[in-house]
XYZ file of C-alpha atoms in Angstrom:
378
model
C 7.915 -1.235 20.555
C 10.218 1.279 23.240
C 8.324 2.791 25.643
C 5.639 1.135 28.389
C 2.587 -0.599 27.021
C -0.351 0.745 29.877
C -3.185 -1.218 28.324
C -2.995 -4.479 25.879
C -3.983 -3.457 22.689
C -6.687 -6.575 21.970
C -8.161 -5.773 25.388
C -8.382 -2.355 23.944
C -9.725 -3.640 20.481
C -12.159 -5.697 22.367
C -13.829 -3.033 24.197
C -14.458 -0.961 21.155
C -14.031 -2.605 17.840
C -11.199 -0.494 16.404
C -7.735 -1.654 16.154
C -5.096 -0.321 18.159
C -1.812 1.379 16.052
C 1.278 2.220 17.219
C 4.811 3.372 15.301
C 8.885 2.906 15.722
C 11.196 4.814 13.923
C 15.042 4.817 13.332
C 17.159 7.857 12.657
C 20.414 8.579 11.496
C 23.091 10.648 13.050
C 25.270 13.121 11.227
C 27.602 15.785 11.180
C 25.566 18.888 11.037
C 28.369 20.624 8.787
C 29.022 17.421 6.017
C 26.002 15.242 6.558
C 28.440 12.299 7.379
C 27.020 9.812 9.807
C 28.291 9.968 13.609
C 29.078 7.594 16.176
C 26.922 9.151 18.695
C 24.109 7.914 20.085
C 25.896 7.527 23.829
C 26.200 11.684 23.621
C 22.504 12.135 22.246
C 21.291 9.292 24.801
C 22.588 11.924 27.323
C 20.348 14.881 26.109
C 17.611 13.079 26.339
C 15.003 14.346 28.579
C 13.753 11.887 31.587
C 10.942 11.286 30.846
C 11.321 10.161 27.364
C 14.047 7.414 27.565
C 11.554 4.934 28.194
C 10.825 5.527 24.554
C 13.910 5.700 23.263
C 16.486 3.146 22.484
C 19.694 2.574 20.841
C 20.039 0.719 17.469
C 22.276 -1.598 15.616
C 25.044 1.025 15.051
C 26.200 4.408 17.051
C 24.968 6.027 14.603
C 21.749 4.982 14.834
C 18.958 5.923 17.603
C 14.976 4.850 17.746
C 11.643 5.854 19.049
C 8.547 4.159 19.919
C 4.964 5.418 20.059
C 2.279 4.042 22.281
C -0.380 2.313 21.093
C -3.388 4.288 20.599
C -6.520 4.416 18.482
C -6.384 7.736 17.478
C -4.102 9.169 14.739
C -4.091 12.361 16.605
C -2.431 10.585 19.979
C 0.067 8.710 17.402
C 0.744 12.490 15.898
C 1.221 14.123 19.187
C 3.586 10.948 20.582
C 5.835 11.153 17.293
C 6.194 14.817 17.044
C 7.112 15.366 20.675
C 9.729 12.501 20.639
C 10.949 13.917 17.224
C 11.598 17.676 18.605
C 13.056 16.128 21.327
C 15.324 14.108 20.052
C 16.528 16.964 17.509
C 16.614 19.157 20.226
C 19.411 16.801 22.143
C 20.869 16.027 18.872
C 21.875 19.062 19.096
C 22.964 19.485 22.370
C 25.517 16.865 21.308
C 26.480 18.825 18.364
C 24.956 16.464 15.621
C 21.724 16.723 13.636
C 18.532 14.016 13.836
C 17.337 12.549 10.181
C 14.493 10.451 9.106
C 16.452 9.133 6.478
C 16.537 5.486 5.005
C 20.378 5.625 4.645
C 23.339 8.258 4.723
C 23.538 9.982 1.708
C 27.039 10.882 2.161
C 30.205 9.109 2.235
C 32.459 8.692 5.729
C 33.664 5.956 8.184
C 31.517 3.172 8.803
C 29.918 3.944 12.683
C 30.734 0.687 14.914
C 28.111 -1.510 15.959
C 26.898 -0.942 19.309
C 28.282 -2.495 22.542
C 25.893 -5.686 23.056
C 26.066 -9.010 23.248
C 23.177 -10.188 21.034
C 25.134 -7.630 18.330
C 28.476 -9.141 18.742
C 26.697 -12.761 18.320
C 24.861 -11.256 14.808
C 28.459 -9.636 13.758
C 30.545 -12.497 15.155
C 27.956 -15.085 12.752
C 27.321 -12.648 9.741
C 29.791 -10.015 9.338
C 28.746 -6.373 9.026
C 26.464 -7.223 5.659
C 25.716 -3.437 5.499
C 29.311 -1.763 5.944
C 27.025 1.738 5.317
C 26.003 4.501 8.087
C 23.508 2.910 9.146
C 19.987 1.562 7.960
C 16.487 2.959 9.186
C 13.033 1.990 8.871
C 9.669 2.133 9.854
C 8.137 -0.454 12.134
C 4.060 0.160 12.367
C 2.356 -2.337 15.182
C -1.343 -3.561 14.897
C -3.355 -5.054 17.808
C -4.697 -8.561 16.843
C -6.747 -10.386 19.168
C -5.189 -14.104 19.179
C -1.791 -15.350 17.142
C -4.251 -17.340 15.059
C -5.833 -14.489 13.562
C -2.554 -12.685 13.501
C -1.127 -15.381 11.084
C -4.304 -15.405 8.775
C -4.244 -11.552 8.994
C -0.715 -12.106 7.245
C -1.610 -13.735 4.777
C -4.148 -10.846 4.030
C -1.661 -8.526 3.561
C 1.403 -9.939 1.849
C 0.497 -9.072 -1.616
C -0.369 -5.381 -0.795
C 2.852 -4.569 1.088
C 4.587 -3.301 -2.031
C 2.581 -0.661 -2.528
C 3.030 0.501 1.252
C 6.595 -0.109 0.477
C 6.660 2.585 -2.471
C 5.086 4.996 -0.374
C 8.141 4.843 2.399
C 10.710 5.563 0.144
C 13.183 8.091 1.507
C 16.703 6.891 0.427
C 17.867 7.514 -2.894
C 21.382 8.867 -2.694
C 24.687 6.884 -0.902
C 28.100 7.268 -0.906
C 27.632 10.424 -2.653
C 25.859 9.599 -5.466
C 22.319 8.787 -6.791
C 21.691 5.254 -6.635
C 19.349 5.389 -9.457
C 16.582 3.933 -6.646
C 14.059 5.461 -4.764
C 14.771 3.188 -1.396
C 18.651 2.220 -1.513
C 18.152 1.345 1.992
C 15.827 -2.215 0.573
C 18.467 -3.217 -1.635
C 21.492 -3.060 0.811
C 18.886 -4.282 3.927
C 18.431 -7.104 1.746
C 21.672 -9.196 2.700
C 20.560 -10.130 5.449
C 19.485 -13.619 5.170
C 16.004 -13.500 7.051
C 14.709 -10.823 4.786
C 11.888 -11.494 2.726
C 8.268 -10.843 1.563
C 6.077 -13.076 4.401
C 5.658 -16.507 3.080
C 1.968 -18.120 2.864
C 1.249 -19.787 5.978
C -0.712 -22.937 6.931
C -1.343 -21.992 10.840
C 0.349 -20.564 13.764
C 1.967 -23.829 14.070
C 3.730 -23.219 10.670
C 4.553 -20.198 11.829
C 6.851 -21.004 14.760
C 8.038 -24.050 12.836
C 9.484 -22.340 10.170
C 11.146 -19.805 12.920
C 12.573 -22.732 15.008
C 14.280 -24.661 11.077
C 15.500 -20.549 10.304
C 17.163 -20.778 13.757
C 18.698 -23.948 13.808
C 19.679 -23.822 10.090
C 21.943 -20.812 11.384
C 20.047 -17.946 9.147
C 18.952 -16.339 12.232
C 19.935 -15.846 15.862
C 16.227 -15.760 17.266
C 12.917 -14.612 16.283
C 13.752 -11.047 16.883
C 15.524 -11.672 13.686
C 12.902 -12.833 11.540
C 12.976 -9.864 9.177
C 9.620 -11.025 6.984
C 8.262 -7.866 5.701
C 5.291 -8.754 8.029
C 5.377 -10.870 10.971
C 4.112 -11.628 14.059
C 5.417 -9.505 16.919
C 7.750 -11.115 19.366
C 6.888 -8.917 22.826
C 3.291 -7.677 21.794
C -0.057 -9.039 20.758
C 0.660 -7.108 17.244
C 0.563 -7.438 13.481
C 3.918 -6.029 12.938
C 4.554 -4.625 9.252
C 8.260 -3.531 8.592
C 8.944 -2.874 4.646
C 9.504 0.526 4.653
C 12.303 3.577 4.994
C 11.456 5.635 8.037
C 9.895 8.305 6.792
C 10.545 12.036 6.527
C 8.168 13.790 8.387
C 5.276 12.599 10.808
C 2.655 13.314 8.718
C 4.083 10.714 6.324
C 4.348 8.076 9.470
C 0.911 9.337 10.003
C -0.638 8.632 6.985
C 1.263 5.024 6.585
C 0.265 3.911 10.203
C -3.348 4.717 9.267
C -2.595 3.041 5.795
C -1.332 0.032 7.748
C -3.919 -0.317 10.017
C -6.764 0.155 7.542
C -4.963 -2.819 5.826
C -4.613 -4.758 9.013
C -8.704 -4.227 9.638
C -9.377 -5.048 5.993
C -7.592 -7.921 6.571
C -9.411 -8.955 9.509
C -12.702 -8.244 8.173
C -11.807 -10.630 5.372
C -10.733 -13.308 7.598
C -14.196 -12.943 9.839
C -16.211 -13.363 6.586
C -14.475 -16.467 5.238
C -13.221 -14.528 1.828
C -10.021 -16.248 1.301
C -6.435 -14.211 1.014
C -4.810 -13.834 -2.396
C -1.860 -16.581 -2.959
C 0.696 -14.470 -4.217
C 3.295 -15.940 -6.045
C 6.466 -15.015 -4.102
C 8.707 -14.709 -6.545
C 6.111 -11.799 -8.159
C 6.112 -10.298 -4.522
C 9.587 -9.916 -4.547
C 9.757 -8.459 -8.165
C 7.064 -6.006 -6.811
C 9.111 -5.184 -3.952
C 11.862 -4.828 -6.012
C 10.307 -2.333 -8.383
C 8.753 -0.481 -5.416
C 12.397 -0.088 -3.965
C 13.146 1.061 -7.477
C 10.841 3.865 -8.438
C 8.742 4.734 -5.720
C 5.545 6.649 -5.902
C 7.446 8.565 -9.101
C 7.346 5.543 -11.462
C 5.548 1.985 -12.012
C 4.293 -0.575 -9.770
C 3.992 -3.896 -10.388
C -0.531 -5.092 -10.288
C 0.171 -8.021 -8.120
C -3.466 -9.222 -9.585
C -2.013 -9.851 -12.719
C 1.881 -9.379 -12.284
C 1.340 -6.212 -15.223
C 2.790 -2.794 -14.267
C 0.699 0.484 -13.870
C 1.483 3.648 -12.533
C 2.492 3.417 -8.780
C -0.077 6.504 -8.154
C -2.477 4.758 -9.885
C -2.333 1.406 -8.036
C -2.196 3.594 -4.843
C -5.539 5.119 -5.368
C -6.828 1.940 -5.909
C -5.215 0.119 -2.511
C -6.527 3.044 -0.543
C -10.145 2.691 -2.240
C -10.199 -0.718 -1.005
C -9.259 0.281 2.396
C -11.704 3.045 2.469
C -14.284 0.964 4.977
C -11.773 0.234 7.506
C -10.417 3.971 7.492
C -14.217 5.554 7.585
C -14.703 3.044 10.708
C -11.581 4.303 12.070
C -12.335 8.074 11.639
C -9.155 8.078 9.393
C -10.639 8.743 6.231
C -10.364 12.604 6.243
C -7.524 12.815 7.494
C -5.834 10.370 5.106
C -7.198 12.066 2.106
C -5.478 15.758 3.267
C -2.287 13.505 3.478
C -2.315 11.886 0.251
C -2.991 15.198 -1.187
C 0.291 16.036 0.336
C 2.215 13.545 -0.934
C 0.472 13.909 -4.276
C 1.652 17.166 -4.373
C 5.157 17.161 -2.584
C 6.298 13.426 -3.811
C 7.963 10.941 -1.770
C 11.034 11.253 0.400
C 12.687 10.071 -2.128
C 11.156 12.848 -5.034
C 11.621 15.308 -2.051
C 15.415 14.724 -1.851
C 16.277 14.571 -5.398
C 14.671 17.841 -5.850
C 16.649 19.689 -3.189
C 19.671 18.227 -4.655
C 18.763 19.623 -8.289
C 18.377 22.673 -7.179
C 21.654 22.967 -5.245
C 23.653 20.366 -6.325
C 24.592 19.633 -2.717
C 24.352 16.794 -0.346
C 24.266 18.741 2.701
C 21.226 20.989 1.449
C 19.729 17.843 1.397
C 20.782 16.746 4.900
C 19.474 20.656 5.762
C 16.093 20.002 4.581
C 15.796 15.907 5.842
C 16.949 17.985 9.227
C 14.110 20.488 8.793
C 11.424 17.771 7.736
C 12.195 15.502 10.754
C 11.843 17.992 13.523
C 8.339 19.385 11.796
């Protein structure tokens, strides 16, 4: 995560049983009059105020900038962090004379952004190529405290078979290049060709762990374990659970609601380990397919049961995931709060729903962009 970690978040767990959450997001640049993506992140990286650019980082392309929250236990401190580095960052958005959006991927077409200036960058381009010749890709990274890499590895194979579901709710790219893609998260499909990306496989230890990271790097399909793009892995810098399947989402009380989400599914997970109940062995193959149809239709359509590989309404399986993590959220205090927020999205649809409506009412791209603008700042 950007940003300075005060207190590690197992010594934190320790000392009072709760699990520590914390959130990074990527946003997209754009011209405020077309919606086409910029190249400037150096200009917004100006604007920013002191004492926030300890939380806030360039990304893979000038077009690109990202946040960090602190860890906390409280949703309320994660709300607070995220809305006051969102405003900011709008704010000096538009000081530079672009506009900030929590966007999966630019919805219109224009001139690919260059990667930034870095030498770990020019390694990944140098190897690989730009696989995503696009504006500029952005997710949502949501951190866990875990008390030992141990745990953190069983605690993955927890939650591998439930991360489709999360990954419906995240949707928030459905046009590029102009056009509808016919998905709900175009970003998934073009993130995808990178060679590291995958559902997390089912792991024998933490010994498995870093041996399958050391073969990835010397067969050449990664640079180094900040690369290992598994849907969930281990964090590289922090004693975290770190879950990454989704499109950043539009507003914070979506990131909200999914970082409470995640680390009601992270507890859950941990609770399951402590009591010996073994994790579901998922076939991979039906993860991806579930992944795939998440990326597909969203919350709006079908979802694939990974109990029983039969599809059901996405809302419907939803209900269900977040009645199993109801414990973990009541022990959290999270359980009020994340039933006002799925009656939100209930009632306002995804990102996804959110933009195609705009765009059949207007039939324009950049009332889109207007209203991504409007939902990022709050």
């Amino acid at each position: 995560m950007t940003g300075q970690v005060a207190e590690a978040p197992s010594d934190i767990a320790a000392a009072t049983g709760l699990l520590t959450v914390g959130v990074e997001e990527e946003f997209l640049l754009v011209d405020p009059h077309t919606g086409a993506a910029v190249p400037a992140v150096d200009l917004v990286m100006e604007q920013v105020p002191a004492e926030l650019r300890g939380q806030v980082e360039r990304e893979f392309q000038t077009s690109q900038i990202e946040i960090g929250s602190p860890p906390g236990l409280e949703l309320s401190s994660i709300r607070h962090s995220l809305g006051v580095l969102r405003r900011a960052l709008s704010d000096a958005a538009e000081r530079a004379g672009v506009r900030l959006l929590a966007i999966g991927t630019g919805p219109v077409d224009g001139p690919v952004p260059p990667v930034v200036d870095k030498p770990r960058f020019d390694l990944m381009i140098e190897r690989f190529r730009l696989l995503v010749p696009g504006p500029g890709n952005n997710g949502m990274h949501v951190h866990v405290g875990v008390p030992d890499p141990d745990t953190g590895v069983q605690v993955l194979n927890h939650v591998r078979p439930w991360l489709p579901m999360l990954h419906a709710v995240t949707t928030n790219s459905p046009f590029s290049g102009g056009e509808d893609t016919g998905y709900a998260s175009w970003r998934s499909v073009e993130w995808e060709r990178w060679p590291s990306v995958a559902p997390t496989p089912f792991l024998e230890s933490h010994e498995h762990y870093q041996r399958l990271i050391r073969q990835l790097i010397s067969s050449g399909v990664m640079l180094d374990e900040g690369m290992l793009y598994w849907y969930a892995r281990l964090s590289a810098k922090y004693p975290t659970v770190e879950l990454r399947i989704g499109d950043v989402c539009p507003s914070v009380d979506d990131a909200v609601l999914v970082a409470a989400l995640v680390r009601a599914l992270v507890a859950t997970a941990m609770a399951d380990v402590e009591a010996g109940r073994p994790a579901l062995q998922t076939d991979h193959h039906l993860l991806v397919g579930a992944h795939w149809r998440a990326a597909h239709d969203g919350l709006e359509g079908e979802a694939v049961d990974v109990t029983n590989g039969e599809l059901r309404p996405a809302w419907e399986l939803l209900d269900r995931f977040v009645e199993r993590m109801r414990p973990a959220l009541e022990e959290h205090g999270d359980w009020a709060e994340v039933t006002d927020l799925l009656g939100g999205l209930r009632r306002h649809g995804s990102g996804a729903a959110r933009q195609r409506a705009v765009f059949e009412r207007t039939g324009r791209l950049t009332d889109v962009v207007q209203d991504v603008a409007r939902q990022t700042r709050g």
